[in-house]
Amino acid sequence: MAQKPLLQLPEFSNVSTGTFVVKESLNFWNGQRVQAKGTKNTEPVYEPATGRVLCDLVQCGEEDVDQAIRSAHSAFQKWSKLAGMERARVLLDAAHLIRERSEQIARVEVADNGKTILEAQGNIITAAKCIEYFAGIAPTLAGQHIQLPGGSFAYTRREPLGVCVGIGAWNFPFMITVMKAAPALACGNAMVFKPSPMSPVSAVILAEILKEAGVPDGLFNVVQGGAETGTLLCHHPVVAKVSFTGSVATGKKVMEMSSKGVKQVTMELGGKSPLIIFKDCELENAIKGALMANFLTQGQVCCNGTRVYVQREILPQFLEEVVKRTKAIPVGDPQQQHTRMGALISKPQLDKVLGFVSEAKKQGAKVLCGGEPFTPSDPKLKGGYFMSPCVLDGCRDDMRCVQEEIFGPVMSVMPFDTEEEVMQRANNTTYGLASGVFTRDIARAHRVAENLQAGSCFINNYNKTSMELPFGGYKMSGFGRENGQVTVEFYTQLKTVVVEMGDVESLF
Ligand code: NAD
């Protein structure tokens, strides 16, 4: 059976034919695509691999946001009353539809984001798994029974929060949308989601799929826009929670706005994670791990291990191999299956990353490879935002490239001598999203994992993700968790019901 085209376009995203242009509205509430009234601002959305305009994005204004939130509130009344098993059945149908159309969604994601088709295919399947995981959790939501004297007792109920807002970053557009929607809906909430204006396309695909799977109209809504629209969402009185993924700077603003209405928040923020490679490691795995820790999605991954500390004795061997393999990474058309590095999200992001490299050079770092704009041979990609992946040697902890989140394909390598020294240096950061260690010494591996101040630690691997694993930050990388069973705590509230079996003892 032919697949239904997701965006009713004559042809799906194809960089080589350049036919992918979004003409339909990307806003969705009350169960349908809506032409937003919008603010005065429209923003062009560019295809990272070509620099072509994909669409002009209408930023949702006050009336649009209010309509989306009201429709969510009304759907919440029905959805929250369903049994967990019923919610699970609908979510499983949605996951099935995503799997069926994963190739189409991945093509759209590549056009919107610039990441390679190989990675996008994996991201879409991970999103389907996320829905399957939380569908499995929906029927298990339960409270506790607590015995009290005289036969009295209490019980707790895990209840949904109501209308949750999701605000997403652009680096994993579809996955981030799903990682917020799936647990929210599984727990009985409704959601209004605002994607990043730099990658606005795939969220509405999720909205259509959920509708097709049978969620009530208004349960999952998409409003488009940037800071102005996000501000309206955070201030809206009906909203119970804001789950935010993005930079620390914006996260602080979202927390401040949400605090006015005492709304719950989850903060998934940036990182500058350390990867520690001891001389007793399995070197081949450590090299592969360092590449995986730095170059996925053009280095635009929040949990990347971008501060690579290598024990001095193995540094020359490590660098030789890492540089050889980095130079061999095929950069180019992200829609081609063999490409391993696509385009960065935007021209300003590309300039920012290249700026980090030139400043690192001025501060004394040595560029061992890459760090330059890259122009693929295909003329259609001439306007794309490509760069060659970069390895920096001779970095110091006080350099900007080591202290700040670059969010591009730049690995900063530094030598260390002792475990004590490297632990102190690794933790000397305001971030705490992820970390990694390569060693064959099992006791050391667990000691290092215990002492690293980060929400995740990978032992003898890096960036291994799975929906069963809680993900989130320490320190300024945020709080709250996504994925894993614990996420239920961030999308529900606990009610205690106290039952008296005797007479009331009154002091009055
Ligand atoms: P950003 O902070 O610029 O934007 C994130 C989102 O916030 C966007 O949707 C944006 O439109 C919205 N926004 C901007 N101003 C707002 C305001 N005043 N009120 C409400 N919303 C507002 O971040 P980005 O550039 O899109 O993403 C990159 C950052 O995200 C990096 O720091 C990266 O580490 C982080 N990130 C973190 C995770 C995680 O899970 N920890 C995952 C992906 C990305």
GROMACS .gro file of C-alpha atoms in nm, residues 67-441:
model
  375
   67GLN     CA    1  -0.653   2.900   2.126
   68ALA     CA    2  -0.396   2.621   2.130
   69ILE     CA    3  -0.386   2.614   2.510
   70ARG     CA    4  -0.767   2.623   2.541
   71SER     CA    5  -0.799   2.334   2.296
   72ALA     CA    6  -0.541   2.140   2.499
   73HIS     CA    7  -0.731   2.210   2.819
   74SER     CA    8  -1.053   2.079   2.673
   75ALA     CA    9  -0.889   1.760   2.537
   76PHE     CA   10  -0.723   1.704   2.876
   77GLN     CA   11  -1.067   1.664   3.038
   78LYS     CA   12  -1.137   1.355   2.822
   79TRP     CA   13  -0.789   1.206   2.791
   80SER     CA   14  -0.707   1.220   3.161
   81LYS     CA   15  -1.017   1.014   3.241
   82LEU     CA   16  -0.914   0.723   3.019
   83ALA     CA   17  -0.760   0.410   3.167
   84GLY     CA   18  -0.385   0.383   3.122
   85MET     CA   19  -0.441   0.080   2.898
   86GLU     CA   20  -0.656   0.288   2.664
   87ARG     CA   21  -0.396   0.564   2.643
   88ALA     CA   22  -0.131   0.299   2.579
   89ARG     CA   23  -0.327   0.150   2.289
   90VAL     CA   24  -0.350   0.488   2.111
   91LEU     CA   25   0.016   0.564   2.173
   92LEU     CA   26   0.121   0.225   2.038
   93ASP     CA   27  -0.080   0.291   1.721
   94ALA     CA   28   0.106   0.623   1.685
   95ALA     CA   29   0.442   0.448   1.729
   96HIS     CA   30   0.341   0.200   1.461
   97LEU     CA   31   0.256   0.484   1.219
   98ILE     CA   32   0.591   0.648   1.289
   99ARG     CA   33   0.774   0.323   1.212
  100GLU     CA   34   0.574   0.281   0.890
  101ARG     CA   35   0.663   0.634   0.774
  102SER     CA   36   1.006   0.662   0.930
  103GLU     CA   37   1.185   0.708   0.599
  104GLN     CA   38   0.963   1.000   0.497
  105ILE     CA   39   0.995   1.166   0.835
  106ALA     CA   40   1.372   1.120   0.827
  107ARG     CA   41   1.391   1.289   0.483
  108VAL     CA   42   1.196   1.586   0.617
  109GLU     CA   43   1.421   1.602   0.924
  110VAL     CA   44   1.733   1.612   0.706
  111ALA     CA   45   1.598   1.899   0.496
  112ASP     CA   46   1.497   2.087   0.810
  113ASN     CA   47   1.806   2.022   1.021
  114GLY     CA   48   2.101   1.931   0.795
  115LYS     CA   49   2.195   1.611   0.980
  116THR     CA   50   2.273   1.300   0.776
  117ILE     CA   51   1.996   1.068   0.663
  118LEU     CA   52   2.171   0.782   0.845
  119GLU     CA   53   2.143   0.965   1.178
  120ALA     CA   54   1.791   1.092   1.105
  121GLN     CA   55   1.672   0.737   1.032
  122GLY     CA   56   1.807   0.631   1.371
  123ASN     CA   57   1.649   0.932   1.545
  124ILE     CA   58   1.302   0.856   1.406
  125ILE     CA   59   1.317   0.493   1.518
  126THR     CA   60   1.436   0.609   1.861
  127ALA     CA   61   1.133   0.838   1.873
  128ALA     CA   62   0.904   0.543   1.796
  129LYS     CA   63   1.074   0.345   2.075
  130CYS     CA   64   1.019   0.637   2.312
  131ILE     CA   65   0.644   0.627   2.248
  132GLU     CA   66   0.643   0.247   2.288
  133TYR     CA   67   0.830   0.277   2.616
  134PHE     CA   68   0.591   0.532   2.766
  135ALA     CA   69   0.289   0.346   2.628
  136GLY     CA   70   0.416   0.053   2.835
  137ILE     CA   71   0.437   0.275   3.143
  138ALA     CA   72   0.088   0.431   3.106
  139PRO     CA   73  -0.100   0.133   3.259
  140THR     CA   74   0.151   0.099   3.544
  141LEU     CA   75   0.089   0.441   3.700
  142ALA     CA   76  -0.008   0.372   4.058
  143GLY     CA   77   0.005   0.511   4.408
  144GLN     CA   78   0.084   0.364   4.746
  145HIS     CA   79  -0.132   0.226   5.026
  146ILE     CA   80  -0.025   0.346   5.371
  147GLN     CA   81  -0.162   0.190   5.691
  148LEU     CA   82  -0.263   0.416   5.979
  149PRO     CA   83  -0.363   0.326   6.338
  150GLY     CA   84  -0.712   0.195   6.413
  151GLY     CA   85  -0.768   0.050   6.069
  152SER     CA   86  -0.753   0.391   5.904
  153PHE     CA   87  -0.538   0.424   5.599
  154ALA     CA   88  -0.426   0.656   5.324
  155TYR     CA   89  -0.351   0.606   4.962
  156THR     CA   90  -0.170   0.816   4.706
  157ARG     CA   91  -0.280   0.884   4.353
  158ARG     CA   92  -0.051   0.981   4.068
  159GLU     CA   93  -0.248   1.241   3.876
  160PRO     CA   94  -0.162   1.431   3.558
  161LEU     CA   95  -0.066   1.798   3.576
  162GLY     CA   96  -0.295   1.932   3.302
  163VAL     CA   97  -0.170   2.135   3.007
  164CYS     CA   98   0.207   2.098   2.967
  165VAL     CA   99   0.413   2.317   2.737
  166GLY     CA  100   0.712   2.175   2.552
  167ILE     CA  101   0.975   2.410   2.409
  168GLY     CA  102   1.236   2.246   2.190
  169ALA     CA  103   1.584   2.301   2.050
  170TRP     CA  104   1.673   2.244   1.683
  171ASN     CA  105   1.933   1.968   1.704
  172PHE     CA  106   1.697   1.669   1.737
  173PRO     CA  107   1.367   1.823   1.624
  174PHE     CA  108   1.147   1.513   1.602
  175MET     CA  109   1.309   1.327   1.892
  176ILE     CA  110   1.284   1.623   2.129
  177THR     CA  111   0.915   1.668   2.037
  178VAL     CA  112   0.846   1.301   2.107
  179MET     CA  113   1.057   1.287   2.424
  180LYS     CA  114   0.829   1.553   2.571
  181ALA     CA  115   0.498   1.444   2.418
  182ALA     CA  116   0.521   1.070   2.491
  183PRO     CA  117   0.561   1.085   2.871
  184ALA     CA  118   0.324   1.383   2.899
  185LEU     CA  119   0.046   1.203   2.712
  186ALA     CA  120   0.114   0.864   2.872
  187CYS     CA  121   0.062   1.026   3.213
  188GLY     CA  122  -0.272   1.174   3.102
  189ASN     CA  123  -0.166   1.532   3.022
  190ALA     CA  124  -0.224   1.745   2.713
  191MET     CA  125   0.060   1.931   2.542
  192VAL     CA  126   0.126   2.245   2.345
  193PHE     CA  127   0.466   2.217   2.178
  194LYS     CA  128   0.676   2.495   2.029
  195PRO     CA  129   0.961   2.374   1.811
  196SER     CA  130   1.266   2.587   1.745
  197PRO     CA  131   1.196   2.830   1.460
  198MET     CA  132   1.509   2.691   1.295
  199SER     CA  133   1.365   2.340   1.260
  200PRO     CA  134   0.987   2.380   1.265
  201VAL     CA  135   0.867   2.112   1.024
  202SER     CA  136   0.855   1.770   1.190
  203ALA     CA  137   0.654   1.856   1.506
  204VAL     CA  138   0.337   1.891   1.300
  205ILE     CA  139   0.396   1.545   1.155
  206LEU     CA  140   0.377   1.406   1.507
  207ALA     CA  141   0.054   1.601   1.563
  208GLU     CA  142  -0.102   1.445   1.251
  209ILE     CA  143   0.014   1.097   1.342
  210LEU     CA  144  -0.124   1.124   1.696
  211LYS     CA  145  -0.456   1.242   1.555
  212GLU     CA  146  -0.463   0.950   1.312
  213ALA     CA  147  -0.386   0.713   1.600
  214GLY     CA  148  -0.689   0.842   1.788
  215VAL     CA  149  -0.593   1.105   2.045
  216PRO     CA  150  -0.876   1.355   2.109
  217ASP     CA  151  -0.862   1.677   1.907
  218GLY     CA  152  -0.656   1.932   2.096
  219LEU     CA  153  -0.452   1.683   2.297
  220PHE     CA  154  -0.128   1.757   2.116
  221ASN     CA  155  -0.083   2.098   1.956
  222VAL     CA  156   0.196   2.278   1.775
  223VAL     CA  157   0.251   2.653   1.784
  224GLN     CA  158   0.533   2.804   1.581
  225GLY     CA  159   0.753   3.094   1.676
  226GLY     CA  160   1.058   3.211   1.865
  227ALA     CA  161   1.114   3.400   2.191
  228GLU     CA  162   0.793   3.602   2.166
  229THR     CA  163   0.573   3.294   2.126
  230GLY     CA  164   0.770   3.108   2.394
  231THR     CA  165   0.713   3.397   2.634
  232LEU     CA  166   0.337   3.385   2.573
  233LEU     CA  167   0.338   3.012   2.649
  234CYS     CA  168   0.535   3.050   2.974
  235HIS     CA  169   0.305   3.326   3.100
  236HIS     CA  170  -0.028   3.163   3.012
  237PRO     CA  171  -0.227   3.100   3.332
  238VAL     CA  172  -0.375   2.765   3.218
  239VAL     CA  173  -0.032   2.607   3.167
  240ALA     CA  174   0.076   2.378   3.453
  241LYS     CA  175   0.427   2.287   3.344
  242VAL     CA  176   0.699   2.392   3.102
  243SER     CA  177   0.946   2.134   2.978
  244PHE     CA  178   1.230   2.322   2.815
  245THR     CA  179   1.523   2.206   2.602
  246GLY     CA  180   1.774   2.470   2.496
  247SER     CA  181   2.053   2.695   2.614
  248VAL     CA  182   2.127   2.793   2.974
  249ALA     CA  183   2.058   3.159   2.895
  250THR     CA  184   1.706   3.090   2.765
  251GLY     CA  185   1.645   2.829   3.035
  252LYS     CA  186   1.698   3.093   3.304
  253LYS     CA  187   1.440   3.319   3.137
  254VAL     CA  188   1.189   3.033   3.109
  255MET     CA  189   1.238   2.951   3.478
  256GLU     CA  190   1.188   3.312   3.575
  257MET     CA  191   0.868   3.347   3.370
  258SER     CA  192   0.731   3.014   3.491
  259SER     CA  193   0.800   3.107   3.853
  260LYS     CA  194   0.546   3.390   3.825
  261GLY     CA  195   0.270   3.131   3.787
  262VAL     CA  196   0.449   2.875   4.011
  263LYS     CA  197   0.456   2.636   3.716
  264GLN     CA  198   0.667   2.323   3.731
  265VAL     CA  199   0.968   2.321   3.501
  266THR     CA  200   1.206   2.067   3.356
  267MET     CA  201   1.531   2.212   3.226
  268GLU     CA  202   1.734   2.022   2.966
  269LEU     CA  203   2.019   2.266   2.903
  270GLY     CA  204   2.365   2.282   2.751
  271GLY     CA  205   2.686   2.104   2.840
  272LYS     CA  206   3.065   2.093   2.808
  273SER     CA  207   3.121   1.737   2.905
  274PRO     CA  208   3.455   1.573   2.988
  275LEU     CA  209   3.572   1.247   2.834
  276ILE     CA  210   3.864   1.092   3.027
  277ILE     CA  211   4.085   0.837   2.855
  278PHE     CA  212   4.328   0.647   3.076
  279LYS     CA  213   4.642   0.482   2.938
  280ASP     CA  214   4.515   0.134   3.034
  281CYS     CA  215   4.211   0.169   2.806
  282GLU     CA  216   4.129  -0.042   2.504
  283LEU     CA  217   4.263   0.228   2.270
  284GLU     CA  218   4.063   0.131   1.962
  285ASN     CA  219   3.738   0.167   2.159
  286ALA     CA  220   3.853   0.494   2.315
  287ILE     CA  221   3.926   0.638   1.970
  288LYS     CA  222   3.585   0.532   1.839
  289GLY     CA  223   3.426   0.666   2.157
  290ALA     CA  224   3.594   1.005   2.120
  291LEU     CA  225   3.469   1.034   1.758
  292MET     CA  226   3.115   0.938   1.864
  293ALA     CA  227   3.140   1.186   2.152
  294ASN     CA  228   3.220   1.477   1.921
  295PHE     CA  229   3.096   1.444   1.566
  296LEU     CA  230   2.736   1.318   1.568
  297THR     CA  231   2.490   1.573   1.421
  298GLN     CA  232   2.785   1.794   1.321
  299GLY     CA  233   2.886   1.820   1.686
  300GLN     CA  234   2.556   1.987   1.775
  301VAL     CA  235   2.471   1.749   2.058
  302CYS     CA  236   2.418   1.876   2.413
  303CYS     CA  237   2.583   1.581   2.588
  304ASN     CA  238   2.890   1.560   2.363
  305GLY     CA  239   3.221   1.488   2.534
  306THR     CA  240   3.405   1.786   2.388
  307ARG     CA  241   3.676   1.817   2.655
  308VAL     CA  242   3.885   1.511   2.581
  309TYR     CA  243   4.146   1.442   2.852
  310VAL     CA  244   4.400   1.181   2.738
  311GLN     CA  245   4.667   1.036   2.970
  312ARG     CA  246   4.999   1.174   2.848
  313GLU     CA  247   5.166   0.838   2.766
  314ILE     CA  248   4.908   0.749   2.497
  315LEU     CA  249   4.842   1.099   2.362
  316PRO     CA  250   5.057   1.070   2.043
  317GLN     CA  251   4.900   0.737   1.938
  318PHE     CA  252   4.551   0.863   2.022
  319LEU     CA  253   4.592   1.185   1.823
  320GLU     CA  254   4.744   1.014   1.520
  321GLU     CA  255   4.449   0.778   1.485
  322VAL     CA  256   4.179   1.031   1.574
  323VAL     CA  257   4.313   1.281   1.319
  324LYS     CA  258   4.343   1.013   1.049
  325ARG     CA  259   3.980   0.908   1.101
  326THR     CA  260   3.849   1.263   1.136
  327LYS     CA  261   4.006   1.359   0.803
  328ALA     CA  262   3.832   1.058   0.644
  329ILE     CA  263   3.479   1.158   0.756
  330PRO     CA  264   3.269   1.207   0.440
  331VAL     CA  265   3.119   1.557   0.465
  332GLY     CA  266   2.852   1.657   0.215
  333ASP     CA  267   2.498   1.593   0.096
  334PRO     CA  268   2.312   1.482   0.408
  335GLN     CA  269   2.043   1.308   0.200
  336GLN     CA  270   2.303   1.057   0.072
  337GLN     CA  271   2.325   0.736   0.272
  338HIS     CA  272   2.708   0.727   0.271
  339THR     CA  273   2.753   1.081   0.411
  340ARG     CA  274   2.867   1.091   0.773
  341MET     CA  275   2.861   1.468   0.835
  342GLY     CA  276   2.602   1.708   0.697
  343ALA     CA  277   2.547   2.082   0.736
  344LEU     CA  278   2.535   2.293   1.050
  345ILE     CA  279   2.199   2.441   1.134
  346SER     CA  280   2.255   2.799   1.013
  347LYS     CA  281   2.505   3.049   0.878
  348PRO     CA  282   2.537   3.228   1.215
  349GLN     CA  283   2.600   2.892   1.388
  350LEU     CA  284   2.867   2.804   1.129
  351ASP     CA  285   3.035   3.144   1.176
  352LYS     CA  286   3.020   3.105   1.555
  353VAL     CA  287   3.188   2.763   1.542
  354LEU     CA  288   3.457   2.881   1.300
  355GLY     CA  289   3.510   3.180   1.530
  356PHE     CA  290   3.579   2.943   1.821
  357VAL     CA  291   3.845   2.767   1.611
  358SER     CA  292   4.024   3.089   1.516
  359GLU     CA  293   4.017   3.214   1.873
  360ALA     CA  294   4.155   2.880   1.994
  361LYS     CA  295   4.443   2.922   1.746
  362LYS     CA  296   4.513   3.272   1.878
  363GLN     CA  297   4.514   3.136   2.233
  364GLY     CA  298   4.779   2.878   2.137
  365ALA     CA  299   4.585   2.566   2.036
  366LYS     CA  300   4.707   2.370   1.734
  367VAL     CA  301   4.458   2.276   1.463
  368LEU     CA  302   4.548   1.919   1.369
  369CYS     CA  303   4.275   1.897   1.106
  370GLY     CA  304   3.960   2.070   0.980
  371GLY     CA  305   3.803   2.378   1.130
  372GLU     CA  306   3.742   2.539   0.791
  373PRO     CA  307   3.437   2.613   0.577
  374PHE     CA  308   3.373   2.328   0.338
  375THR     CA  309   3.213   2.350  -0.005
  376PRO     CA  310   3.081   2.021  -0.146
  377SER     CA  311   3.138   1.965  -0.517
  378ASP     CA  312   2.764   1.941  -0.594
  379PRO     CA  313   2.663   2.293  -0.709
  380LYS     CA  314   2.322   2.259  -0.534
  381LEU     CA  315   2.502   2.249  -0.199
  382LYS     CA  316   2.712   2.561  -0.257
  383GLY     CA  317   2.494   2.770  -0.028
  384GLY     CA  318   2.501   2.510   0.254
  385TYR     CA  319   2.654   2.558   0.599
  386PHE     CA  320   2.929   2.296   0.592
  387MET     CA  321   3.263   2.280   0.772
  388SER     CA  322   3.537   2.021   0.806
  389PRO     CA  323   3.545   1.841   1.143
  390CYS     CA  324   3.821   1.973   1.363
  391VAL     CA  325   4.065   1.832   1.620
  392LEU     CA  326   4.244   2.083   1.844
  393ASP     CA  327   4.562   1.984   2.027
  394GLY     CA  328   4.754   2.180   2.289
  395CYS     CA  329   4.436   2.308   2.454
  396ARG     CA  330   4.438   2.443   2.808
  397ASP     CA  331   4.154   2.452   3.061
  398ASP     CA  332   4.143   2.832   3.053
  399MET     CA  333   4.078   2.858   2.677
  400ARG     CA  334   3.734   2.957   2.553
  401CYS     CA  335   3.711   2.646   2.335
  402VAL     CA  336   3.746   2.434   2.652
  403GLN     CA  337   3.521   2.639   2.876
  404GLU     CA  338   3.224   2.722   2.653
  405GLU     CA  339   2.979   2.508   2.459
  406ILE     CA  340   3.085   2.535   2.093
  407PHE     CA  341   2.802   2.322   1.950
  408GLY     CA  342   2.992   2.226   1.637
  409PRO     CA  343   3.233   1.954   1.518
  410VAL     CA  344   3.532   2.062   1.727
  411MET     CA  345   3.717   1.825   1.962
  412SER     CA  346   3.949   1.986   2.219
  413VAL     CA  347   4.220   1.748   2.340
  414MET     CA  348   4.430   1.791   2.655
  415PRO     CA  349   4.688   1.571   2.827
  416PHE     CA  350   4.670   1.471   3.194
  417ASP     CA  351   4.897   1.278   3.430
  418THR     CA  352   4.705   1.152   3.734
  419GLU     CA  353   4.351   1.051   3.820
  420GLU     CA  354   4.331   1.305   4.100
  421GLU     CA  355   4.438   1.587   3.870
  422VAL     CA  356   4.200   1.496   3.588
  423MET     CA  357   3.903   1.461   3.821
  424GLN     CA  358   3.958   1.810   3.955
  425ARG     CA  359   3.989   1.951   3.602
  426ALA     CA  360   3.692   1.755   3.465
  427ASN     CA  361   3.461   1.889   3.738
  428ASN     CA  362   3.587   2.245   3.713
  429THR     CA  363   3.291   2.366   3.505
  430THR     CA  364   2.950   2.517   3.566
  431TYR     CA  365   2.796   2.250   3.340
  432GLY     CA  366   2.715   1.891   3.437
  433LEU     CA  367   2.524   1.715   3.163
  434ALA     CA  368   2.735   1.411   3.075
  435SER     CA  369   3.080   1.257   3.111
  436GLY     CA  370   3.276   0.953   3.003
  437VAL     CA  371   3.569   0.738   3.104
  438PHE     CA  372   3.773   0.476   2.918
  439THR     CA  373   3.978   0.237   3.134
  440ARG     CA  374   4.020  -0.137   3.185
  441ASP     CA  375   4.046  -0.087   3.564
   0.00000   0.00000   0.00000
